[in-house]
Short mmCIF file of C-alpha atoms in Angstrom, two decimals:
data_model
loop_
_atom_site.label_atom_id
_atom_site.label_comp_id
_atom_site.label_asym_id
_atom_site.label_seq_id
_atom_site.Cartn_x
_atom_site.Cartn_y
_atom_site.Cartn_z
CA MET A 139 0.00 0.00 0.00
CA LEU A 140 1.28 3.46 -0.87
CA LYS A 141 0.98 5.04 2.54
CA LYS A 142 1.87 8.54 1.44
CA TYR A 143 -1.17 8.62 -0.86
CA ASP A 144 -3.50 6.99 1.66
CA ILE A 145 -6.13 9.39 2.91
CA SER A 146 -6.06 8.11 6.45
CA TYR A 147 -6.14 8.93 10.08
CA ASP A 148 -3.62 6.18 10.85
CA GLY A 149 -0.91 7.57 13.05
CA GLY A 150 -3.09 10.45 14.23
CA SER A 151 -4.20 11.07 17.76
CA MET A 152 -7.06 9.08 19.27
CA ASN A 153 -9.15 12.27 19.41
CA LYS A 154 -8.63 12.84 15.69
CA LYS A 155 -9.54 9.26 14.88
CA PHE A 156 -12.66 9.50 17.01
CA LEU A 157 -13.68 12.80 15.39
CA ILE A 158 -13.25 11.42 11.88
CA ASP A 159 -15.22 8.29 12.79
CA LEU A 160 -17.95 10.44 14.28
CA LEU A 161 -18.15 12.64 11.16
CA PHE A 162 -18.32 9.56 8.95
CA ILE A 163 -21.12 8.07 11.06
CA LEU A 164 -22.99 11.40 10.87
CA PHE A 165 -22.62 11.39 7.08
CA LEU A 166 -23.94 7.81 6.93
CA PHE A 167 -26.85 8.78 9.18
CA LEU A 168 -27.77 11.67 6.89
CA LEU A 169 -27.63 9.33 3.89
CA PHE A 170 -29.95 6.78 5.47
CA PHE A 171 -32.30 9.32 7.02
CA ALA A 172 -32.57 11.26 3.75
CA SER A 173 -33.45 8.00 2.01
CA ILE A 174 -35.96 6.83 4.64
CA ILE A 175 -37.70 10.04 5.72
CA THR A 176 -39.01 10.80 2.22
CA ARG A 177 -40.89 7.52 1.84
CA ASP A 178 -44.65 7.53 1.72
CA LEU A 179 -46.72 5.51 4.14
CA TYR A 180 -46.78 2.29 2.12
CA ASN A 181 -44.32 -0.33 3.42
CA LEU A 182 -46.39 -2.86 5.37
CA ASP A 183 -43.32 -4.52 6.91
CA GLU A 184 -42.31 -1.15 8.35
CA ILE A 185 -45.85 -0.52 9.63
CA TRP A 186 -46.11 -3.98 11.24
CA ASN A 187 -42.72 -3.62 12.96
CA PHE A 188 -43.62 -0.11 14.11
CA ASN A 189 -46.88 -1.47 15.46
CA PHE A 190 -45.04 -4.10 17.53
CA ALA A 191 -42.88 -1.36 19.07
CA ARG A 192 -45.89 0.94 19.57
CA ASN A 193 -47.70 -1.82 21.43
CA VAL A 194 -44.74 -2.34 23.76
CA ALA A 195 -44.47 1.42 24.33
CA ASN A 196 -48.18 1.42 25.24
CA GLY A 197 -47.65 -1.30 27.83
CA LEU A 198 -48.85 -4.35 25.88
CA ILE A 199 -47.05 -7.67 26.35
CA PRO A 200 -45.81 -9.57 23.26
CA TYR A 201 -47.74 -12.78 22.53
CA ASN A 202 -50.23 -12.19 25.36
CA ASP A 203 -51.64 -8.91 24.04
CA PHE A 204 -50.51 -8.86 20.41
CA ASN A 205 -49.54 -11.53 17.93
CA MET A 206 -46.10 -11.85 16.43
CA VAL A 207 -44.23 -14.88 15.14
CA GLN A 208 -40.63 -13.82 15.86
CA THR A 209 -38.92 -13.48 19.21
CA SER A 210 -39.64 -10.13 20.79
CA LEU A 211 -36.37 -8.37 21.66
CA MET A 212 -36.57 -6.05 18.63
CA ALA A 213 -40.09 -4.98 19.55
CA ILE A 214 -39.08 -4.44 23.18
CA PHE A 215 -35.91 -2.54 22.26
CA ASN A 216 -37.75 -0.26 19.82
CA GLY A 217 -40.68 0.10 22.20
CA ILE A 218 -38.42 1.42 24.95
CA LEU A 219 -36.92 3.95 22.54
CA LEU A 220 -40.37 5.05 21.34
CA LYS A 221 -41.56 5.42 24.93
CA THR A 222 -38.48 7.54 25.67
CA PHE A 223 -38.39 9.77 22.58
CA GLY A 224 -41.97 9.73 21.35
CA ILE A 225 -44.34 7.18 19.82
CA ASN A 226 -44.21 8.23 16.20
CA LEU A 227 -43.08 6.64 12.94
CA ILE A 228 -40.59 9.51 12.54
CA VAL A 229 -38.74 8.32 15.66
CA PHE A 230 -38.88 4.77 14.34
CA ARG A 231 -37.23 5.96 11.11
CA VAL A 232 -34.52 7.76 13.07
CA ILE A 233 -33.75 4.44 14.78
CA ALA A 234 -33.68 2.79 11.36
CA ALA A 235 -31.17 5.36 10.09
CA LEU A 236 -28.96 4.83 13.14
CA LEU A 237 -28.95 1.05 12.67
CA GLY A 238 -28.21 1.39 8.95
CA SER A 239 -25.34 3.76 9.72
CA ALA A 240 -23.94 1.29 12.25
CA ILE A 241 -24.09 -1.55 9.71
CA ILE A 242 -22.17 0.38 7.06
CA PHE A 243 -19.69 1.79 9.57
CA LEU A 244 -18.93 -1.70 10.88
CA SER A 245 -18.41 -2.88 7.31
CA PHE A 246 -15.92 -0.03 6.83
CA LYS A 247 -14.08 -1.02 10.02
CA ILE A 248 -13.95 -4.67 8.92
CA LEU A 249 -12.37 -3.71 5.60
CA LYS A 250 -9.92 -1.46 7.42
CA LYS A 251 -9.01 -4.31 9.76
CA LEU A 252 -8.30 -6.41 6.67
CA ASN A 253 -5.84 -3.75 5.44
CA ILE A 254 -8.01 -2.42 2.62
CA ASN A 255 -6.95 1.05 1.49
CA ASN A 256 -8.85 3.81 3.34
CA ILE A 257 -10.36 5.40 0.26
CA LEU A 258 -11.37 1.99 -1.10
CA SER A 259 -12.99 1.20 2.23
CA LEU A 260 -14.94 4.46 2.02
CA ILE A 261 -15.96 3.75 -1.57
CA SER A 262 -17.05 0.28 -0.54
CA SER A 263 -19.15 1.80 2.24
CA ALA A 264 -20.89 4.04 -0.29
CA PHE A 265 -21.56 1.04 -2.54
CA LEU A 266 -22.97 -1.01 0.35
CA PHE A 267 -25.29 1.86 1.24
CA LEU A 268 -26.53 2.02 -2.35
CA TYR A 269 -26.89 -1.76 -2.37
CA ILE A 270 -29.40 -1.88 0.49
CA LYS A 271 -30.96 1.59 0.64
CA ASN A 272 -34.07 1.05 -1.49
CA GLY A 273 -35.37 -1.93 0.46
CA TYR A 274 -33.96 -0.96 3.82
CA TYR A 275 -36.26 -0.52 6.80
CA LEU A 276 -35.99 -1.23 10.52
CA ASP A 277 -36.48 -4.90 11.26
CA TYR A 278 -35.01 -7.88 13.11
CA ASN A 279 -33.09 -9.22 10.08
CA TYR A 280 -30.97 -6.06 9.90
CA MET A 281 -30.43 -6.13 13.65
CA ASN A 282 -29.13 -9.69 13.35
CA LEU A 283 -26.91 -8.58 10.45
CA PHE A 284 -25.51 -5.84 12.69
CA ILE A 285 -24.72 -8.31 15.48
CA THR A 286 -23.15 -10.73 12.99
CA LEU A 287 -20.89 -7.96 11.67
CA ILE A 288 -19.78 -7.23 15.25
CA ILE A 289 -18.89 -10.90 15.65
CA ILE A 290 -16.95 -10.91 12.36
CA TYR A 291 -15.01 -7.82 13.42
CA LEU A 292 -14.08 -9.43 16.73
CA GLU A 293 -13.30 -12.83 15.21
CA LEU A 294 -10.78 -11.38 12.76
CA ASN A 295 -8.59 -10.86 15.81
CA SER A 296 -9.94 -13.81 17.76
CA LYS A 297 -8.59 -14.40 21.22
CA LYS A 298 -8.48 -17.57 23.28
CA THR A 299 -9.43 -15.98 26.57
CA ILE A 300 -12.43 -17.29 28.47
CA LYS A 301 -14.11 -13.88 28.67
CA TYR A 302 -13.74 -13.27 24.94
CA ASN A 303 -15.35 -16.57 23.93
CA ILE A 304 -18.17 -16.15 26.44
CA LEU A 305 -18.81 -12.71 24.91
CA ILE A 306 -18.89 -14.16 21.37
CA GLY A 307 -21.38 -16.81 22.46
CA PHE A 308 -23.50 -14.16 24.19
CA LEU A 309 -23.57 -11.95 21.08
CA ALA A 310 -24.43 -14.90 18.84
CA SER A 311 -27.28 -15.92 21.11
CA LEU A 312 -28.73 -12.40 21.04
CA THR A 313 -29.67 -13.06 17.41
CA ILE A 314 -32.06 -15.77 18.65
CA LEU A 315 -33.85 -13.14 20.72
CA PHE A 316 -34.35 -10.98 17.64
CA LYS A 317 -35.42 -13.80 15.31
CA GLN A 318 -35.38 -17.36 16.54
CA SER A 319 -35.13 -19.23 13.22
CA THR A 320 -32.11 -17.52 11.68
CA GLY A 321 -30.69 -16.74 15.12
CA LEU A 322 -30.44 -20.41 16.06
CA PHE A 323 -28.42 -21.08 12.92
CA ILE A 324 -26.16 -18.07 13.45
CA CYS A 325 -25.59 -19.07 17.07
CA ALA A 326 -24.84 -22.72 16.24
CA MET A 327 -22.37 -21.73 13.52
CA THR A 328 -20.64 -19.17 15.74
CA CYS A 329 -20.19 -21.60 18.60
CA SER A 330 -18.97 -24.55 16.52
CA TYR A 331 -17.11 -23.33 13.41
CA ILE A 332 -13.83 -22.80 15.28
CA LEU A 333 -13.51 -26.59 15.40
CA ILE A 334 -12.88 -26.52 11.65
CA ASN A 335 -9.12 -26.92 11.11
CA ASN A 336 -8.69 -26.98 14.93
CA LEU A 337 -10.18 -30.24 16.16
CA ASN A 338 -8.38 -30.46 19.50
CA LYS A 339 -8.98 -30.36 23.24
CA ASP A 340 -8.20 -26.66 23.61
CA THR A 341 -10.65 -25.67 20.89
CA PHE A 342 -13.36 -27.84 22.44
CA LYS A 343 -12.90 -25.77 25.60
CA LEU A 344 -13.38 -22.56 23.61
CA VAL A 345 -16.57 -24.00 22.13
CA LEU A 346 -17.78 -24.77 25.65
CA TYR A 347 -17.16 -21.18 26.73
CA ARG A 348 -19.13 -19.94 23.72
CA VAL A 349 -22.00 -22.25 24.58
CA ILE A 350 -21.96 -20.92 28.16
CA GLY A 351 -22.17 -17.38 26.79
CA ALA A 352 -24.98 -18.41 24.46
CA ILE A 353 -27.06 -19.80 27.31
CA ILE A 354 -27.21 -16.44 29.12
CA PRO A 355 -29.61 -14.61 26.72
CA ILE A 356 -31.80 -17.73 26.53
CA ILE A 357 -32.11 -17.78 30.32
CA ILE A 358 -32.95 -14.06 30.31
CA LEU A 359 -35.64 -14.69 27.68
CA PHE A 360 -37.29 -17.44 29.72
CA ILE A 361 -37.16 -15.35 32.90
CA TYR A 362 -38.89 -12.52 31.02
CA LEU A 363 -41.55 -14.88 29.62
CA ILE A 364 -42.23 -16.34 33.06
CA LEU A 365 -42.37 -12.95 34.80
CA THR A 366 -44.82 -11.63 32.18
CA ASN A 367 -46.81 -14.88 32.25
CA SER A 368 -46.38 -15.13 28.47
CA LEU A 369 -44.48 -18.42 28.12
CA ALA A 370 -47.53 -20.37 26.91
CA SER A 371 -48.50 -17.73 24.36
CA PHE A 372 -44.85 -17.47 23.24
CA ILE A 373 -44.78 -21.20 22.55
CA ASP A 374 -48.10 -20.89 20.72
CA TYR A 375 -47.04 -18.08 18.36
CA ALA A 376 -43.24 -18.31 18.07
CA ILE A 377 -42.67 -22.07 18.25
CA SER A 378 -45.77 -24.17 17.54
CA GLY A 379 -47.21 -21.55 15.23
CA ILE A 380 -44.19 -21.55 12.93
CA LYS A 381 -45.42 -24.72 11.23
CA THR A 382 -48.50 -22.81 10.04
CA PHE A 383 -46.26 -20.30 8.23
CA THR A 384 -46.80 -21.69 4.74
CA ASN A 385 -45.94 -18.45 2.92
CA ASN A 386 -43.18 -19.13 0.44
CA ILE A 387 -41.38 -17.42 -2.41
CA PRO A 388 -38.87 -19.86 -3.98
CA TYR A 389 -35.26 -18.92 -4.77
CA LYS A 390 -35.98 -19.11 -8.49
CA ASN A 391 -37.68 -15.73 -7.98
CA ILE A 392 -34.23 -14.19 -7.32
CA LEU A 393 -32.80 -15.98 -10.35
CA THR A 394 -35.53 -14.38 -12.44
CA ILE A 395 -35.09 -10.86 -11.05
CA ASN A 396 -31.29 -10.78 -10.86
CA PRO A 397 -29.74 -13.99 -12.20
CA ILE A 398 -26.14 -12.71 -11.94
CA LEU A 399 -26.29 -12.00 -8.20
CA GLY A 400 -28.58 -14.97 -7.65
CA ILE A 401 -25.85 -17.27 -8.98
CA LEU A 402 -22.74 -15.41 -7.80
CA VAL A 403 -23.68 -15.08 -4.14
CA PRO A 404 -24.08 -18.84 -3.43
CA LEU A 405 -20.95 -19.56 -5.49
CA PHE A 406 -18.86 -17.12 -3.45
CA ILE A 407 -20.18 -18.55 -0.19
CA ILE A 408 -18.97 -21.97 -1.37
CA TYR A 409 -15.64 -20.46 -2.46
CA PHE A 410 -15.06 -18.83 0.93
CA LEU A 411 -15.87 -22.06 2.76
CA ILE A 412 -13.72 -24.31 0.56
CA SER A 413 -10.72 -21.97 0.51
CA GLY A 414 -11.07 -21.32 4.22
CA ILE A 415 -11.04 -25.03 5.04
CA LYS A 416 -8.67 -26.33 2.37
CA ASN A 417 -6.10 -23.53 2.61
CA LYS A 418 -6.67 -22.86 6.32
CA ASN A 419 -7.39 -19.25 5.40
CA LYS A 420 -8.88 -17.77 8.54
CA THR A 421 -10.36 -14.66 6.88
CA ASN A 422 -12.05 -16.61 4.09
CA LEU A 423 -13.37 -19.14 6.58
CA ILE A 424 -14.92 -16.38 8.69
CA PHE A 425 -16.55 -14.81 5.64
CA GLY A 426 -17.78 -18.20 4.44
CA VAL A 427 -19.26 -19.28 7.77
CA PHE A 428 -21.04 -16.04 8.53
CA ALA A 429 -22.10 -15.41 4.94
CA LEU A 430 -23.75 -18.83 5.00
CA ALA A 431 -25.35 -18.20 8.39
CA ASN A 432 -26.69 -14.84 7.24
CA PHE A 433 -27.93 -16.29 3.93
CA ILE A 434 -30.55 -18.30 5.84
CA VAL A 435 -32.60 -15.06 5.89
CA ILE A 436 -33.57 -15.84 2.28
CA TYR A 437 -35.76 -18.73 3.45
CA PRO A 438 -38.74 -18.98 3.08
CA ILE A 439 -39.40 -15.63 1.34
CA ALA A 440 -36.85 -15.14 -1.43
CA ASP A 441 -37.65 -11.62 -2.57
CA MET A 442 -35.10 -8.90 -3.29
CA ILE A 443 -35.54 -7.21 0.10
CA HIS A 444 -34.66 -10.43 1.96
CA PHE A 445 -31.97 -11.27 -0.59
CA LYS A 446 -30.09 -8.01 -0.04
CA THR A 447 -30.05 -8.60 3.70
CA ALA A 448 -29.08 -12.24 3.23
CA SER A 449 -26.29 -11.50 0.74
CA PHE A 450 -24.78 -8.48 2.50
CA ILE A 451 -21.89 -10.33 4.17
CA THR A 452 -21.13 -12.20 0.93
CA VAL A 453 -20.98 -8.91 -0.97
CA LEU A 454 -18.70 -7.50 1.73
CA GLY A 455 -16.44 -10.54 1.28
CA ILE A 456 -16.41 -10.08 -2.50
CA ILE A 457 -15.35 -6.44 -2.02
CA TYR A 458 -12.53 -7.64 0.21
CA LEU A 459 -11.31 -10.04 -2.50
CA MET A 460 -11.49 -7.32 -5.15
CA PHE A 461 -9.58 -4.67 -3.23
CA ILE A 462 -7.09 -6.57 -1.08
CA ASN A 463 -4.14 -6.01 -3.40
CA ILE A 464 -5.12 -2.74 -5.07
CA LYS A 465 -2.87 0.30 -4.65
CA LEU A 466 -3.89 3.85 -5.57
CA ASN A 467 -1.97 6.93 -6.56
CA LYS A 468 -2.85 10.43 -5.41
CA ASN A 469 -4.73 11.60 -8.51
CA ILE A 470 -6.92 8.50 -8.69
CA VAL A 471 -7.78 8.90 -4.99
CA TYR A 472 -9.13 12.42 -5.50
CA ILE A 473 -10.95 11.59 -8.74
CA ILE A 474 -12.73 8.58 -7.22
CA SER A 475 -13.59 10.53 -4.08
CA THR A 476 -15.19 13.28 -6.16
CA ILE A 477 -17.13 10.87 -8.37
CA ILE A 478 -18.51 8.95 -5.40
CA PHE A 479 -19.18 11.46 -2.65
CA ILE A 480 -20.36 14.62 -4.40
CA PRO A 481 -23.43 12.81 -5.82
CA LEU A 482 -24.14 11.47 -2.32
CA VAL A 483 -24.05 14.98 -0.87
CA ILE A 484 -26.40 16.11 -3.64
CA PHE A 485 -28.64 13.15 -2.83
CA ILE A 486 -28.89 14.23 0.82
CA ILE A 487 -29.72 17.84 -0.10
CA THR A 488 -32.33 16.96 -2.74
CA ARG A 489 -34.08 14.36 -0.57
CA PHE A 490 -34.37 16.71 2.42
CA ASN A 491 -35.58 19.46 0.10
CA TYR A 492 -38.23 17.07 -1.23
CA TYR A 493 -39.31 16.21 2.30
CA ILE A 494 -39.63 19.86 3.31
CA ASN A 495 -41.90 20.60 0.36
CA THR A 496 -44.01 17.43 0.23
CA GLN A 497 -47.41 16.82 1.83
CA LYS A 498 -47.15 15.22 5.25
CA SER A 499 -49.53 13.26 7.43
CA GLU A 500 -51.38 14.67 10.43
CA LEU A 501 -52.56 11.23 11.58
CA LEU A 502 -51.80 10.11 15.11
CA TYR A 503 -48.45 8.23 15.24
CA PHE A 504 -47.87 8.98 11.53
CA TYR A 505 -47.40 12.71 12.05
CA ASN A 506 -45.07 14.36 9.51
CA ILE A 507 -44.72 11.21 7.38
CA PRO A 508 -45.09 11.94 3.64
CA ILE A 509 -48.54 10.82 2.52
CA ASN A 510 -50.90 11.18 -0.41
CA LYS A 511 -53.74 13.36 0.84
CA ASP A 512 -56.34 11.06 -0.75
CA VAL A 513 -54.86 8.14 1.19
CA GLU A 514 -55.01 10.13 4.42
CA LYS A 515 -58.57 11.19 3.68
CA ASN A 516 -59.66 7.58 3.17
CA ILE A 517 -57.91 6.42 6.37
CA LEU A 518 -59.80 9.12 8.28
CA LEU A 519 -63.04 8.10 6.55
CA VAL A 520 -62.71 4.48 7.67
CA ASP A 521 -61.55 5.46 11.15
CA GLU A 522 -64.50 7.80 11.65
CA PHE A 523 -66.84 5.00 10.66
CA ILE A 524 -65.19 2.62 13.16
CA LYS A 525 -65.38 5.17 16.00
CA LYS A 526 -69.11 5.66 15.48
CA GLN A 527 -69.98 1.97 15.77
CA GLU A 528 -71.31 0.47 18.98
CA LYS A 529 -70.10 -2.93 17.80
CA ASP A 530 -66.47 -4.06 17.74
CA VAL A 531 -65.07 -3.58 14.24
CA TYR A 532 -62.30 -5.73 12.78
CA ILE A 533 -60.54 -5.23 9.45
CA LEU A 534 -59.68 -8.55 7.83
CA ASP A 535 -56.90 -7.26 5.64
CA ALA A 536 -53.11 -6.93 5.65
CA ASP A 537 -53.58 -3.13 5.77
CA ALA A 538 -55.54 -3.26 9.04
CA ALA A 539 -52.74 -1.70 11.10
CA LEU A 540 -52.72 1.31 8.78
CA TYR A 541 -56.22 2.16 10.01
CA MET A 542 -56.00 0.95 13.61
CA ILE A 543 -52.74 2.70 14.55
CA PRO A 544 -54.24 6.23 14.23
CA LEU A 545 -57.16 4.97 16.36
CA ASN A 546 -54.62 3.87 19.00
CA ARG A 547 -56.12 0.38 19.02
CA TYR A 548 -54.82 -3.15 18.61
CA ASN A 549 -57.05 -6.12 17.88
CA LYS A 550 -55.01 -9.23 18.58
CA ASN A 551 -54.69 -11.49 15.52
CA TYR A 552 -56.99 -9.32 13.38
CA ASP A 553 -54.56 -6.41 12.96
CA LEU A 554 -51.96 -8.84 11.60
CA PHE A 555 -54.28 -11.39 10.08
CA LEU A 556 -51.71 -13.31 8.04
CA LYS A 557 -50.86 -16.96 7.60
CA GLY A 558 -48.26 -18.02 10.16
CA ASN A 559 -49.00 -15.09 12.49
CA LEU A 560 -52.06 -16.57 14.19
CA GLY A 561 -50.41 -19.06 16.50
CA ASN A 562 -50.96 -22.79 16.56
CA THR A 563 -54.36 -22.64 14.96
CA THR A 564 -56.01 -23.75 11.75
CA ILE A 565 -58.18 -21.98 9.21
CA LEU A 566 -61.15 -24.00 10.44
CA LYS A 567 -60.55 -22.81 14.01
CA GLU A 568 -60.36 -19.19 12.83
CA ILE A 569 -63.66 -19.64 11.00
CA GLU A 570 -65.19 -21.27 14.08
CA LYS A 571 -63.98 -18.35 16.21
CA ILE A 572 -65.70 -15.85 13.91
CA ASN A 573 -68.82 -18.01 13.84
CA ASN A 574 -69.02 -17.85 17.64
CA MET A 575 -68.55 -14.07 17.85
CA GLU A 576 -71.52 -11.81 18.49
CA ASN A 577 -72.27 -8.13 18.01
CA VAL A 578 -69.27 -7.55 15.69
CA MET A 579 -68.52 -6.05 12.30
CA PHE A 580 -65.90 -7.11 9.78
CA LEU A 581 -64.48 -4.97 7.00
CA VAL A 582 -63.31 -7.00 4.00
CA LYS A 583 -61.93 -5.66 0.73
CA SER A 584 -64.60 -5.52 -1.93
CA GLU A 585 -64.52 -7.97 -4.81
CA GLY A 586 -62.05 -6.82 -7.45
CA TYR A 587 -59.50 -5.46 -4.97
CA GLU A 588 -56.40 -7.62 -4.66
CA LEU A 589 -55.72 -9.29 -1.32
CA ASN A 590 -52.23 -9.56 0.14
CA TRP A 591 -50.64 -12.87 -0.85
CA GLN A 592 -50.29 -13.88 2.81
CA MET A 593 -53.99 -13.50 3.68
CA PRO A 594 -55.99 -16.60 4.74
CA VAL A 595 -58.48 -16.27 1.89
CA GLU A 596 -60.65 -19.13 3.21
CA VAL A 597 -61.62 -16.95 6.17
CA ILE A 598 -62.37 -14.01 3.88
CA ASP A 599 -64.59 -16.24 1.72
CA TYR A 600 -66.40 -17.49 4.81
CA VAL A 601 -67.21 -13.92 5.92
CA ARG A 602 -68.39 -12.97 2.45
CA ASN A 603 -70.61 -16.03 2.10
CA ASN A 604 -72.03 -16.36 5.60
CA LEU A 605 -72.28 -12.92 7.22
CA LYS A 606 -74.72 -10.15 6.37
CA ASN A 607 -73.44 -7.46 4.01
CA VAL A 608 -74.76 -4.12 5.28
CA GLY A 609 -72.89 -1.65 3.09
CA THR A 610 -69.55 -0.33 1.90
CA ILE A 611 -67.00 2.11 3.27
CA TYR A 612 -64.14 3.16 0.97
CA ILE A 613 -62.76 -0.12 -0.52
CA PHE A 614 -64.26 -2.34 2.19
CA ASP A 615 -67.52 -4.22 2.29
CA ILE A 616 -69.14 -4.21 5.72
CA TYR A 617 -70.34 -7.45 7.23
CA GLU A 618 -71.99 -7.85 10.62
CA LYS A 619 -73.31 -10.38 13.07
#
């Protein structure tokens, strides 16, 4: 590396390094926030995750009071922040921007640790931001990616101390508390992969320490579930109920949308694993193991949003392979910097300017979120209708939370009425439950309006065919008992 041409803070004081890091994180935050804050109120995944956090902030207990299929630490963590700084989607998006900034900054630090040129590490950070920005929102998969990146950073300088390995196990197990399915795989891989190329007594001891560390968050989870009397409902929704999650988008969907990445990412995971094992290349092995663990996110819904999360570590590893031996001269450094970062500054300015001048919501909890005024008008129309009814009103649609959040209500199961999110129940039981209800109204999308692909359509058909249709409000038919 040509050190004299390396735009770097290496060799500077700790205060200077900290200041530069802080300025870089601020720049990343502005990039993410500029990208997120200008979005209309349309992403259902964002709304559902916000609703989980809102419920916690309002004192509701996961599983007992509201239905969710994943483990609840993300909802609890976000709920505490919302309770502290304000229950509004704006605050939720600030948290999202902070997490996104942390993910990219950690990626930068990993590349730096691997001796990638400073400017190339910065360019890589910009590319990684562009790679995920369009589908990025605050959810448990990105939190688990963040934790996995922390583990990678630490493992690149792995230590054999007891405390270190207990810490690694603890961090790995935290991913289970954010999402149990992928977290279990990440935790198992983290605790056991060090046996590869090191099958000896000493390494077995390190594995044991990691397992001890991994047990701690699990114990904390069970203590929390017992203290909140929610263990039974947790088992119902997050364990037994998983088998009812039949929603699936096969991997061939990725191969259709982006065949190059769809093929390259699995191939590079295999390359990292083989070269890491065969050549005893520690760095490649780490990338291979954690890229594979993170890639589990793609199952069972292989859309581009999940794919970008799942492939992030692989893409970071590919960048490492591309840049490890590249040297830059002074002129190229300045040219590349200009080409990359001036457009990003312009992006920040234009997006904030758009936000300032766009129409924004005045709905409760959605205040100051960009919104189409017709959409807001129709939400208010439906909400006013619901408030006037003496009967309980349930919206059997994936959009239900969009209407219930401004009413500051949550109807367990019905505000997230999706396959796999209803606990250990069957469609017949859901129909039987509705059949036994009295003095209620159901709003169901009128014929001709497309239902979300995860909706239990058998229940919708039952309501349409067996309950009394008493009118229409906006795009919903009204049925009552």
